[in-house]
mmCIF file of C-alpha atoms and ligand atoms in Angstrom:
data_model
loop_
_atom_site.group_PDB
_atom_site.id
_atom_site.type_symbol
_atom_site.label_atom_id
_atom_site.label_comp_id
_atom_site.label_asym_id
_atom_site.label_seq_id
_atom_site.Cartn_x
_atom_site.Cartn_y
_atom_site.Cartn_z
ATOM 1 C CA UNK A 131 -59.990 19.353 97.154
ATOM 2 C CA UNK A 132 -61.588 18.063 93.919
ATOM 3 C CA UNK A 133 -64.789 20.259 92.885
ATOM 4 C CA UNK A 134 -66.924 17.031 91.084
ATOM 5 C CA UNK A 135 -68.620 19.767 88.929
ATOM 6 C CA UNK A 136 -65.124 20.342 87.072
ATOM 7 C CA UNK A 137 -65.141 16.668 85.687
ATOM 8 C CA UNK A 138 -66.692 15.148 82.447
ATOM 9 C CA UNK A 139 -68.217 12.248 82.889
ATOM 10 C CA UNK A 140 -65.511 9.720 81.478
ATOM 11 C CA UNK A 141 -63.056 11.733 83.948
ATOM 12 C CA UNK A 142 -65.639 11.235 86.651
ATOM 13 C CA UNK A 143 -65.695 7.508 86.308
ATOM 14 C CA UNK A 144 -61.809 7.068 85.864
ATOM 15 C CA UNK A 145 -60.955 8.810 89.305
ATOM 16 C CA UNK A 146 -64.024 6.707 91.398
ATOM 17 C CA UNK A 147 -62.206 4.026 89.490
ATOM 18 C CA UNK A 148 -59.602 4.942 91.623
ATOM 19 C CA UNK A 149 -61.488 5.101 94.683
ATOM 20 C CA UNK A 150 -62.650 1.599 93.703
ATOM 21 C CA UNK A 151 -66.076 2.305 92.686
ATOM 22 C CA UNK A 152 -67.969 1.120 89.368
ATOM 23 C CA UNK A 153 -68.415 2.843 86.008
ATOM 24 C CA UNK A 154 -72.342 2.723 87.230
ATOM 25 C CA UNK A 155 -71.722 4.424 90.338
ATOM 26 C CA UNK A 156 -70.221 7.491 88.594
ATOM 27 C CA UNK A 157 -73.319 7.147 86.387
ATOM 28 C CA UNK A 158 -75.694 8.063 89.347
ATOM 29 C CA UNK A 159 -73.304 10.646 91.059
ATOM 30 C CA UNK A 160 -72.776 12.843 87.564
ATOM 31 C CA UNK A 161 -77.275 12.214 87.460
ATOM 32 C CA UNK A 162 -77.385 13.735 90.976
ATOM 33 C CA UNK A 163 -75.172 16.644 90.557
ATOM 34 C CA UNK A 164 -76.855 17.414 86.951
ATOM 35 C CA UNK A 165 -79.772 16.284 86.927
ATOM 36 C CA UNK A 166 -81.023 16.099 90.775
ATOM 37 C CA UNK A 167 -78.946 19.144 91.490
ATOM 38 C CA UNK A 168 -77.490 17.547 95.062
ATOM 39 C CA UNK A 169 -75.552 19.910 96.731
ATOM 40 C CA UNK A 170 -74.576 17.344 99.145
ATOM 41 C CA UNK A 171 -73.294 14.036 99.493
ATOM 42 C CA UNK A 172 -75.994 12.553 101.599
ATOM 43 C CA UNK A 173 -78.693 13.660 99.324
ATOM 44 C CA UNK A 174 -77.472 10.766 96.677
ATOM 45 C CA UNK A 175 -80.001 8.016 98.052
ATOM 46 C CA UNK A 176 -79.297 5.307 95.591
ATOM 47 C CA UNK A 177 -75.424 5.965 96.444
ATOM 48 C CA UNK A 178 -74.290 3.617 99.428
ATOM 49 C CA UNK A 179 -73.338 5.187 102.363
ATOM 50 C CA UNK A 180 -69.871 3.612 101.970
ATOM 51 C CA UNK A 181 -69.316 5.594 98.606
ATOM 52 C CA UNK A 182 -70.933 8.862 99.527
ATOM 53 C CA UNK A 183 -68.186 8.585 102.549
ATOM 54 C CA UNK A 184 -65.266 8.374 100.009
ATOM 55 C CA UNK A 185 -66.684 10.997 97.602
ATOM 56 C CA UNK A 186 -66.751 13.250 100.909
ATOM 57 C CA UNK A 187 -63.506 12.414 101.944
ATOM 58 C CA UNK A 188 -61.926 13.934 98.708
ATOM 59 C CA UNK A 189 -64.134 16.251 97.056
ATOM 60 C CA UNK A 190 -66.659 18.500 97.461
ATOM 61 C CA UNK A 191 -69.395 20.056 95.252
ATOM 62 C CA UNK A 192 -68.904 23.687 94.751
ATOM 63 C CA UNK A 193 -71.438 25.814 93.054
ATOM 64 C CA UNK A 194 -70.918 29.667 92.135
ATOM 65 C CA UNK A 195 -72.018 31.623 95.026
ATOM 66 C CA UNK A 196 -75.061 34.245 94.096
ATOM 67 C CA UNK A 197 -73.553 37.753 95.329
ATOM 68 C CA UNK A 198 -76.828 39.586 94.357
ATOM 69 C CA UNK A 199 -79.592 39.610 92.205
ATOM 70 C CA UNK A 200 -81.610 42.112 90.381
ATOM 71 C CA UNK A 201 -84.866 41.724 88.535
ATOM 72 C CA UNK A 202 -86.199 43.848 85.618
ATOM 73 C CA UNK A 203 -89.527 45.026 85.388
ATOM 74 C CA UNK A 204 -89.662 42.980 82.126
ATOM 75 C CA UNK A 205 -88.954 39.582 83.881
ATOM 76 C CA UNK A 206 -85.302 39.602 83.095
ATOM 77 C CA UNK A 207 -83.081 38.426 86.203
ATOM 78 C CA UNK A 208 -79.477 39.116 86.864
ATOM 79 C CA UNK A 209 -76.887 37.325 89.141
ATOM 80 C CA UNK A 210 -73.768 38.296 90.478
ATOM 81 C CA UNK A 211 -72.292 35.285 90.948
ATOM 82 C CA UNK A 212 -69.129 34.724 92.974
ATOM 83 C CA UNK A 213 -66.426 31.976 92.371
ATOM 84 C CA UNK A 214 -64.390 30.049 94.516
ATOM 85 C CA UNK A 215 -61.546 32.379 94.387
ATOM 86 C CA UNK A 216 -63.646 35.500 94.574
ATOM 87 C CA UNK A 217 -63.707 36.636 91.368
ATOM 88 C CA UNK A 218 -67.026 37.718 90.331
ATOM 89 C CA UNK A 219 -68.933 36.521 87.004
ATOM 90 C CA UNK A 220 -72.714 37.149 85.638
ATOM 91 C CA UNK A 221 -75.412 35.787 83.999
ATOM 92 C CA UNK A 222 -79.136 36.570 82.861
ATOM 93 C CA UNK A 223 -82.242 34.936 82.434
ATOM 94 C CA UNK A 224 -84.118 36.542 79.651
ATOM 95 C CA UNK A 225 -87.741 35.425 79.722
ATOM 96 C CA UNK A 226 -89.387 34.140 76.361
ATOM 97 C CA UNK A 227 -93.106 34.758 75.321
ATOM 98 C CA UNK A 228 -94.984 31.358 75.093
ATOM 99 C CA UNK A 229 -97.591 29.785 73.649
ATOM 100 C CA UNK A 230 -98.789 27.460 76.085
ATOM 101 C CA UNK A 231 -99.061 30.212 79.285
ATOM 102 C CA UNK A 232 -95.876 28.484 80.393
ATOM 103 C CA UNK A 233 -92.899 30.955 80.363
ATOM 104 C CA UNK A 234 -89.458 29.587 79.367
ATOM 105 C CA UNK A 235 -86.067 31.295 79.407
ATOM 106 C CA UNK A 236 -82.894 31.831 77.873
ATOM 107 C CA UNK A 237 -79.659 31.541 79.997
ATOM 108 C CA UNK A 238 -76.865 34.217 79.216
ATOM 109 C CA UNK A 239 -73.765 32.316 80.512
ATOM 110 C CA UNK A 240 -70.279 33.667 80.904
ATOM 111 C CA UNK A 241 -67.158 32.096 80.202
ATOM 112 C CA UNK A 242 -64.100 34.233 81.220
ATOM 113 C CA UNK A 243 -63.893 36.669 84.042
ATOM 114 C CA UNK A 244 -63.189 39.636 82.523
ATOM 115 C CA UNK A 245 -62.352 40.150 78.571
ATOM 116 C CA UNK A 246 -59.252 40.079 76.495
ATOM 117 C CA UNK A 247 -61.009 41.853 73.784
ATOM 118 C CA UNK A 248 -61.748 45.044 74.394
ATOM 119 C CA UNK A 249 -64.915 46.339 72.719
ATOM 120 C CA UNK A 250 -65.494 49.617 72.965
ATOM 121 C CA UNK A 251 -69.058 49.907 73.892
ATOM 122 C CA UNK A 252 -68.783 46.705 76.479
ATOM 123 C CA UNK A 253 -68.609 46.990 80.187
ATOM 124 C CA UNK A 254 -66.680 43.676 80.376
ATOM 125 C CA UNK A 255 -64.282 44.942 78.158
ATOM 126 C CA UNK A 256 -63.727 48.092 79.809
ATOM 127 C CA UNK A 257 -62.606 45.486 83.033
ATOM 128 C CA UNK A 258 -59.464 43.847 81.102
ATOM 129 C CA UNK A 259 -59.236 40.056 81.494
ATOM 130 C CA UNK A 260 -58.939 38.116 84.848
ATOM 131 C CA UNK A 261 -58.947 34.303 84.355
ATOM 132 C CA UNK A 262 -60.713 31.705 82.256
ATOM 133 C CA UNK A 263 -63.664 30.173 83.991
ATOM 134 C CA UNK A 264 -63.294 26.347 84.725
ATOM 135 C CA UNK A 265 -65.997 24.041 83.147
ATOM 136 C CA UNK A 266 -67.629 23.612 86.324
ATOM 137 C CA UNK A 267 -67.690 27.108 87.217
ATOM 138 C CA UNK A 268 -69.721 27.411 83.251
ATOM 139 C CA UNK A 269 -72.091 25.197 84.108
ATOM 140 C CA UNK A 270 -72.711 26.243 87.901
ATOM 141 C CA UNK A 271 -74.213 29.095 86.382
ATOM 142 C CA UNK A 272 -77.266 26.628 85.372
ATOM 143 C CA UNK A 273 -77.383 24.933 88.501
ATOM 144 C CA UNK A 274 -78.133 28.736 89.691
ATOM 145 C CA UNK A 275 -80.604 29.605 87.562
ATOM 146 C CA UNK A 276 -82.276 26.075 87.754
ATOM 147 C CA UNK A 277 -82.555 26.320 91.162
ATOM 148 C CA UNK A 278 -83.832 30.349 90.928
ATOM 149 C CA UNK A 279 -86.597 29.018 88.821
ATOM 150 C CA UNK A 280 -87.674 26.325 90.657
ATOM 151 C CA UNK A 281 -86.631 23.630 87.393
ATOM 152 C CA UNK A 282 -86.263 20.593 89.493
ATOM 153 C CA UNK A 283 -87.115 18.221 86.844
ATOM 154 C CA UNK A 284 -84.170 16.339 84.824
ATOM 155 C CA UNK A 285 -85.481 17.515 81.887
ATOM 156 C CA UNK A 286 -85.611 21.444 82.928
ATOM 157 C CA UNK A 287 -88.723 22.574 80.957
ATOM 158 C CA UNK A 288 -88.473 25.796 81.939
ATOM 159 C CA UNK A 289 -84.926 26.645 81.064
ATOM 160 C CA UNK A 290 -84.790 26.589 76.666
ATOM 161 C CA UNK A 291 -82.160 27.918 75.314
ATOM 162 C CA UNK A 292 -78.486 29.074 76.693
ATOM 163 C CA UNK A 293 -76.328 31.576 75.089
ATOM 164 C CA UNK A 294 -72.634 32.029 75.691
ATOM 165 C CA UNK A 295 -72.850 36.165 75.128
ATOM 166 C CA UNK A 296 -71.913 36.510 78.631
ATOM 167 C CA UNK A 297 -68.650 37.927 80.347
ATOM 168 C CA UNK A 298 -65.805 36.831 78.282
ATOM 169 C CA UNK A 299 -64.805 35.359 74.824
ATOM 170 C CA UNK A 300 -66.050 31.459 74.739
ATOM 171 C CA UNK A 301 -63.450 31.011 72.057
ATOM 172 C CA UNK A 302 -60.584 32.586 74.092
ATOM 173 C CA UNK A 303 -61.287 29.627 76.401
ATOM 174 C CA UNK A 304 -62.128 27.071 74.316
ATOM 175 C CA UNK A 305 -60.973 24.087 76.299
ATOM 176 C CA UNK A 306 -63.706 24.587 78.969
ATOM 177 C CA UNK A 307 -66.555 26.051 76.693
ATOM 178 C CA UNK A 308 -65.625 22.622 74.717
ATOM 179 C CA UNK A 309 -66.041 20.720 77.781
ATOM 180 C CA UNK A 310 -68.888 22.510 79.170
ATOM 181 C CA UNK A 311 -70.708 22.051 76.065
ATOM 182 C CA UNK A 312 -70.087 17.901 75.752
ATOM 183 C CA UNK A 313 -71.553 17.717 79.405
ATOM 184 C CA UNK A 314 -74.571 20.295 78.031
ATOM 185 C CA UNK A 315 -74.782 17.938 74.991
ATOM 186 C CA UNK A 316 -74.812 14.324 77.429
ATOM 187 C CA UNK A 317 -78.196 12.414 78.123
ATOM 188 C CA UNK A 318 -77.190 11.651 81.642
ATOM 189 C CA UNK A 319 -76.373 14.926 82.463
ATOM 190 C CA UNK A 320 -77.829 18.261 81.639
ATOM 191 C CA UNK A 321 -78.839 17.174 78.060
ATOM 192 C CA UNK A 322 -79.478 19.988 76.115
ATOM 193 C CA UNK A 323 -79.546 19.454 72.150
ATOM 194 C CA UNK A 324 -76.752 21.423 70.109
ATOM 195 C CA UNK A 325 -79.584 23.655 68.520
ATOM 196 C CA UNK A 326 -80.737 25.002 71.639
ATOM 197 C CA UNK A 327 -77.092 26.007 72.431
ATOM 198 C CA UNK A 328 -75.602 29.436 70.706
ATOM 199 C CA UNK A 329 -71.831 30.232 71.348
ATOM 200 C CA UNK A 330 -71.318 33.458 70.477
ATOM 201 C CA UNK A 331 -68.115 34.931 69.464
ATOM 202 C CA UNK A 332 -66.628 38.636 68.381
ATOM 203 C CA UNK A 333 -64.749 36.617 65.733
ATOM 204 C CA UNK A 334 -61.946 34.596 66.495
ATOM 205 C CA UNK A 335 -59.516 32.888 63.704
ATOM 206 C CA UNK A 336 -58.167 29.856 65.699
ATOM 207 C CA UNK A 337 -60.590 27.837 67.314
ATOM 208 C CA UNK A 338 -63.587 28.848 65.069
ATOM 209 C CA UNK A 339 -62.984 25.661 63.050
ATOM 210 C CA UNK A 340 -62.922 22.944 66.485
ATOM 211 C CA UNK A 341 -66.084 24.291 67.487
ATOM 212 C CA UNK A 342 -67.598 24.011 64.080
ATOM 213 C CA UNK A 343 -66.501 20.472 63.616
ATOM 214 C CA UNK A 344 -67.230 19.810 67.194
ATOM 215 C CA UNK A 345 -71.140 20.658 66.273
ATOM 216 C CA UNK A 346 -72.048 20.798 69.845
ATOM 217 C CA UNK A 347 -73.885 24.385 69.372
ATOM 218 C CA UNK A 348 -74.690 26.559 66.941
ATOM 219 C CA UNK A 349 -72.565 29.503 66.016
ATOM 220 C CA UNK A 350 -73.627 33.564 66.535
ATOM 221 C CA UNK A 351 -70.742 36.310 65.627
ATOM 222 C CA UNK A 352 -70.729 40.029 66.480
ATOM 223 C CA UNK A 353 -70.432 41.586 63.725
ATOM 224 C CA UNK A 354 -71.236 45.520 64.840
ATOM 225 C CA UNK A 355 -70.157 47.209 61.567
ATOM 226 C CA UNK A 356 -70.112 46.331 57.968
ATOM 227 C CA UNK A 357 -66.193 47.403 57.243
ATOM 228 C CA UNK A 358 -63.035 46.742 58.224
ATOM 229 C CA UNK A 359 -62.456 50.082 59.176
ATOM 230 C CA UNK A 360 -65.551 51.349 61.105
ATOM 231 C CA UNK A 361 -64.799 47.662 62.873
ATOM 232 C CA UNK A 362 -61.301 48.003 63.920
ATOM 233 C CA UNK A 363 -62.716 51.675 65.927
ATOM 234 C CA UNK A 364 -65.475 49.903 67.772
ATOM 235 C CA UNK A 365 -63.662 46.228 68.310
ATOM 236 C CA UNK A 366 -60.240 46.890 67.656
ATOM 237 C CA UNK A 367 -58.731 43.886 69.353
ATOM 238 C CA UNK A 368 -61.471 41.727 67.121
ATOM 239 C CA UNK A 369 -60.793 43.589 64.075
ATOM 240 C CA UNK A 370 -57.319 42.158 63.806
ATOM 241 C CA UNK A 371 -58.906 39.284 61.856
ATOM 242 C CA UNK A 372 -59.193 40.737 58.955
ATOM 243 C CA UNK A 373 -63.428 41.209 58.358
ATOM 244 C CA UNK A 374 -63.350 39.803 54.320
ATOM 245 C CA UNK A 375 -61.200 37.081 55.765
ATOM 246 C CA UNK A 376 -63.797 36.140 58.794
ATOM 247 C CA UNK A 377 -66.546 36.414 56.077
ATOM 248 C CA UNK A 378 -64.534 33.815 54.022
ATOM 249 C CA UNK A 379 -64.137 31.561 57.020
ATOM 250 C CA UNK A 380 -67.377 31.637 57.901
ATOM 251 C CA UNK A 381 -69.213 31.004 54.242
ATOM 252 C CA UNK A 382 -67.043 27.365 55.319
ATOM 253 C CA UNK A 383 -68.237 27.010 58.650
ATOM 254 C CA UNK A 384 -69.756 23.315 58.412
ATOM 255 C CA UNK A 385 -73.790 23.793 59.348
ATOM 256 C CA UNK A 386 -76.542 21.370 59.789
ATOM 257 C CA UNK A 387 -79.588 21.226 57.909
ATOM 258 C CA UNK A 388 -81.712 24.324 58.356
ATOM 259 C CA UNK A 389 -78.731 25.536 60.777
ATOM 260 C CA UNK A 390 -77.896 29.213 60.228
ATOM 261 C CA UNK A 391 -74.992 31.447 61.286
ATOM 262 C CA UNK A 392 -76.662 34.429 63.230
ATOM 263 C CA UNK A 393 -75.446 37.934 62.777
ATOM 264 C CA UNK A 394 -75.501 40.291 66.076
ATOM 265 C CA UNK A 395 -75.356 43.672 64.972
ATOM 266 C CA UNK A 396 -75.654 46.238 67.361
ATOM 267 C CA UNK A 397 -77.096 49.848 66.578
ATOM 268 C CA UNK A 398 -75.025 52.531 67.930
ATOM 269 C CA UNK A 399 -76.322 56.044 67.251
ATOM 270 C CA UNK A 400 -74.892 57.578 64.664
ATOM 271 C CA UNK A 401 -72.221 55.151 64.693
ATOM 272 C CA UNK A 402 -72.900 51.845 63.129
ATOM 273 C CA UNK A 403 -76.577 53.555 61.954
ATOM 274 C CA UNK A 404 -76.786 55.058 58.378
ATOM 275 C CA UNK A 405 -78.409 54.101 55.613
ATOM 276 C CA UNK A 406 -74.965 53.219 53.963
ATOM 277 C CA UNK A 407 -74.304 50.830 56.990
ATOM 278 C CA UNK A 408 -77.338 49.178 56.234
ATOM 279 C CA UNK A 409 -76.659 48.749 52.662
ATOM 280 C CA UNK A 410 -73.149 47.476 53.087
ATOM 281 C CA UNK A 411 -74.917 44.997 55.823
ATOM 282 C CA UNK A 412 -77.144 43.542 53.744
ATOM 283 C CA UNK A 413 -73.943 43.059 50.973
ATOM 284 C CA UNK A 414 -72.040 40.742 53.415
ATOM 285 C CA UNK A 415 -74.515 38.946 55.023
ATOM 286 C CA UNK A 416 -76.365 37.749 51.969
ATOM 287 C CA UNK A 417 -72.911 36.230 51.294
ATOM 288 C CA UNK A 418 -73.207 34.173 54.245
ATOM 289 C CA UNK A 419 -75.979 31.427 55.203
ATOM 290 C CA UNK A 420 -77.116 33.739 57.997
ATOM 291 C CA UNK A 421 -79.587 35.508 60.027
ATOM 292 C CA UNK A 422 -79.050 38.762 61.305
ATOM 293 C CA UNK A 423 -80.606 39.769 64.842
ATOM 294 C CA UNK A 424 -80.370 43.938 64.990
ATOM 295 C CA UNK A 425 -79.858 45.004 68.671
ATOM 296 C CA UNK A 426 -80.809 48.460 69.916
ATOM 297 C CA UNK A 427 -77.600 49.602 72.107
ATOM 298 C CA UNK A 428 -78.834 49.590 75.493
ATOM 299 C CA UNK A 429 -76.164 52.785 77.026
ATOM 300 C CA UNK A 430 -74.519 51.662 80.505
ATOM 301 C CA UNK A 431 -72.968 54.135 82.584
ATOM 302 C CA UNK A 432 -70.679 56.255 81.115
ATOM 303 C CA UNK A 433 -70.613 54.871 77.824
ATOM 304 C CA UNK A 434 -69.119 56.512 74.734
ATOM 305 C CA UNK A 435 -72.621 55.636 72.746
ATOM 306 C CA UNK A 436 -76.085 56.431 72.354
ATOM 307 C CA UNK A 437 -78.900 54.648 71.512
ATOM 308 C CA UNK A 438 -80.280 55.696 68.317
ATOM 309 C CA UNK A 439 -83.806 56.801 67.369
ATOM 310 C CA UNK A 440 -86.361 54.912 66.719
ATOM 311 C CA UNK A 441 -86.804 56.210 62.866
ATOM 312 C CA UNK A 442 -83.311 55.988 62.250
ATOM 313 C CA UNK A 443 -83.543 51.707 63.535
ATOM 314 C CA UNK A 444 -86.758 51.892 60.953
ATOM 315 C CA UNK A 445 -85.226 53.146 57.929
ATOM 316 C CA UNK A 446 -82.153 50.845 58.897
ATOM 317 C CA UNK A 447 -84.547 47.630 58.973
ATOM 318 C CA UNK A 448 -86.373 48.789 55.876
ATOM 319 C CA UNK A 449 -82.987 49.112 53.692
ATOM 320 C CA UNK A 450 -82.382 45.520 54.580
ATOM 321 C CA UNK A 451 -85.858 44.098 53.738
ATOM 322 C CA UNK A 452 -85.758 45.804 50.615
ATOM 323 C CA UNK A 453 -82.455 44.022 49.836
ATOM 324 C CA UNK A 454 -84.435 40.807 51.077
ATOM 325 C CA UNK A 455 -82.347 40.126 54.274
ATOM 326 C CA UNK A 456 -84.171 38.766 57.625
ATOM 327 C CA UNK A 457 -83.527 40.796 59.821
ATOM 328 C CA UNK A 458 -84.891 40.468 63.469
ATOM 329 C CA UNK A 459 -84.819 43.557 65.426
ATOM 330 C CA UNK A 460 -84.116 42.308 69.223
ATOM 331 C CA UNK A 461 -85.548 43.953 72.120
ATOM 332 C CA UNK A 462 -83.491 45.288 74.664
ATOM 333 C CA UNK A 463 -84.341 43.215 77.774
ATOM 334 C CA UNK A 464 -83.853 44.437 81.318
ATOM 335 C CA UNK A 465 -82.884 47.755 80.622
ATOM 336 C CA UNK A 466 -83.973 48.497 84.250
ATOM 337 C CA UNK A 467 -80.774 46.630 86.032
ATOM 338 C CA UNK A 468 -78.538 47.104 83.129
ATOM 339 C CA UNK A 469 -79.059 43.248 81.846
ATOM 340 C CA UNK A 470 -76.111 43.963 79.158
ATOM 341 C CA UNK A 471 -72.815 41.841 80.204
ATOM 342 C CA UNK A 472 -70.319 43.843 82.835
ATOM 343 C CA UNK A 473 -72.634 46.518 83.806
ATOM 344 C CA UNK A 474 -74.333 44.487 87.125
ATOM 345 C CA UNK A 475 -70.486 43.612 88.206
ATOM 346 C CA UNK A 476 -69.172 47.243 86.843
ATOM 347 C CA UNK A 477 -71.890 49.606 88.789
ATOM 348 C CA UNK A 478 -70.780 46.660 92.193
ATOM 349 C CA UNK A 479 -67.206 47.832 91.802
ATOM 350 C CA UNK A 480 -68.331 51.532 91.525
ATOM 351 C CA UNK A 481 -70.941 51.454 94.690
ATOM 352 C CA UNK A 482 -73.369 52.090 92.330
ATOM 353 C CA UNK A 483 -77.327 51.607 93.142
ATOM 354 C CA UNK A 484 -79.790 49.925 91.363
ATOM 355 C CA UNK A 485 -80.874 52.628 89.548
ATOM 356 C CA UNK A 486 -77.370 53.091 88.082
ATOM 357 C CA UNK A 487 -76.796 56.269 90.253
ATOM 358 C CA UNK A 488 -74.056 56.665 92.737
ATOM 359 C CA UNK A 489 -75.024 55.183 96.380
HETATM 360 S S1 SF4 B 267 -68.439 42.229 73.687
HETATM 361 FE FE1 SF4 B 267 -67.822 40.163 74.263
HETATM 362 S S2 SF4 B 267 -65.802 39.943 73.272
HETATM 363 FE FE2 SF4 B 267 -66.235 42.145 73.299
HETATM 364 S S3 SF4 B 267 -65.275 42.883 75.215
HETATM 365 FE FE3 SF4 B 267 -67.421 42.389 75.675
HETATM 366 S S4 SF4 B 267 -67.364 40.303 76.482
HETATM 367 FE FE4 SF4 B 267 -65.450 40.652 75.377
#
């Protein structure tokens, strides 16, 4: 049976073609299951019964299944989502100060189960890779966390920004983050601008180019070290793209006006943390139109890292202002239910509790 969530719109009104419905009638189903969120048929009032009777009679409308979820003393929320087949994926609502008293959030979406790639200090890498998620499954994860927070409206207000820094490498499965994000980007479905979209990637040769000329979201890479060599021991699988050559690459990358590459770098005690890191930083990403974000490692259970002091992250961030570089030091969110990709599916697997200790 067809899940309707797995089809772009223009596929959506070729196969009720074939049912013998109207281009307009796909219209208002793709609205209902984006926009209105219908889990159901029936619920599609302007839909006659006739049609709502053939759209049952082949396909259903499958949304990821929420296995648990775990809240942080900060706000932060975590689901352990479960597909179709079983597998199990996760993302993360990371609240946002606001201005107006209103909170808003920023989605952390997954888009593999699993990961190829390998990063040392990554519980998702630790798993391996399992499949590719579907474009439907991608975007069930924001019918989830719609629905958590109570975002009924078409134009979600509450949910801002989504991140692909999930489970998985979006550029690894390119052909559904691609998809996923021209549904994100239509008016009559989700419709969320490019700029409030990041995909984030470890650095990936092929494909780095269609999503830059796609310009459906803005670009982050994970950098994590400033050479080649301290790179290729924490992301060895990433490292095989040469880092002077991704650097080239991405001085390239087509941008839009006041669009910015952003940097992740993540501080790993006495790792990734000296005061010659932070100079060599601040060489290669003045060389790029970029922003760096500086992320305090957040250690999951039984991780090869620590997190580093607090002076040593000063004296870091002061090396790189003095070299003029932005550089926005991130707070860890969610500490509290290890919010950092893998570990909520990682401590499941190991009967772990929600305190991270064996249970
Ligand atoms: S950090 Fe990202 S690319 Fe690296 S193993 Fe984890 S999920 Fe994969």
């Amino acid at each position: 049976m067809i899940n309707l969530l797995d089809m772009t719109l223009p596929e959506l009104e070729a196969w009720m073609a074939q049912l013998g419905e109207p281009p307009f009638r796909a219209v208002q189903v793709w609205q209902w299951l984006w926009q209105k969120m219908a889990r159901d048929f029936s619920a599609m009032s302007n839909v006659s019964k006739v049609c709502r009777q053939r759209l049952a009679d082949n396909a259903h409308i499958l949304w990821p299944e929420v296995a648990a979820v775990e809240q942080s003393r900060d706000g932060t929320t975590k689901f352990l989502l479960r597909l179709a087949d079983g597998k199990q994926v996760e993302t993360v609502l990371i609240p946002s100060d606001s201005r107006d008293g209103v909170r808003r959030w920023t989605q952390c979406l997954s888009s593999q189960v699993g990961c190829a790639m390998a990063c040392t200090f990554c519980s998702t890498g630790h798993m391996g890779f399992e499949r590719n998620m579907s474009m439907g499954e991608i975007l069930g994860q924001i019918l989830v966390a719609r629905t958590h927070l109570g975002d009924a409206r078409p134009d979600h207000p509450l949910l801002r920004n989504l991140v692909f820094m999930g489970m998985g490498e979006p550029l690894l499965n390119l052909k559904e983050v691609l998809r996923a994000l021209q549904c994100l980007n239509s008016d009559k479905g989700l419709n969320f601008s490019p700029r409030r979209i990041t995909v984030s990637t470890c650095g990936i040769e092929k494909g780095l180019e269609e999503l830059g000329a796609s310009g459906l979201a803005y670009l982050a890479v994970s950098l994590h070290a400033p050479t080649q060599e301290l790179r290729a021991r924490i992301m060895p699988r990433a490292a095989a793209w040469p880092l002077e050559r991704m650097l080239a690459a991405l001085r390239n990358y087509p941008l839009k006006t006041r669009e910015r590459i952003t940097f992740e770098y993540l501080l790993l005690a006495n790792v990734n943390d000296g005061p010659e890191h932070a100079r060599e930083l601040a060489r290669l990403v003045s060389e790029v139109k970029g922003k760096l974000n500086l992320i305090v490692y957040n250690p999951a259970e039984g991780a090869p890292y620590a997190a580093p002091t607090q002076e040593r992250v000063l004296a870091f961030e002061q090396i790189l202002w003095k070299r003029h570089v932005t550089a926005i030091l991130r707070k860890s969110k969610g500490q509290d239910i290890r919010a950092a990709c893998g570990q909520l599916k990682a401590s499941r697997a190991l009967g772990l509790g929600a305190d991270g200790q064996a249970g």
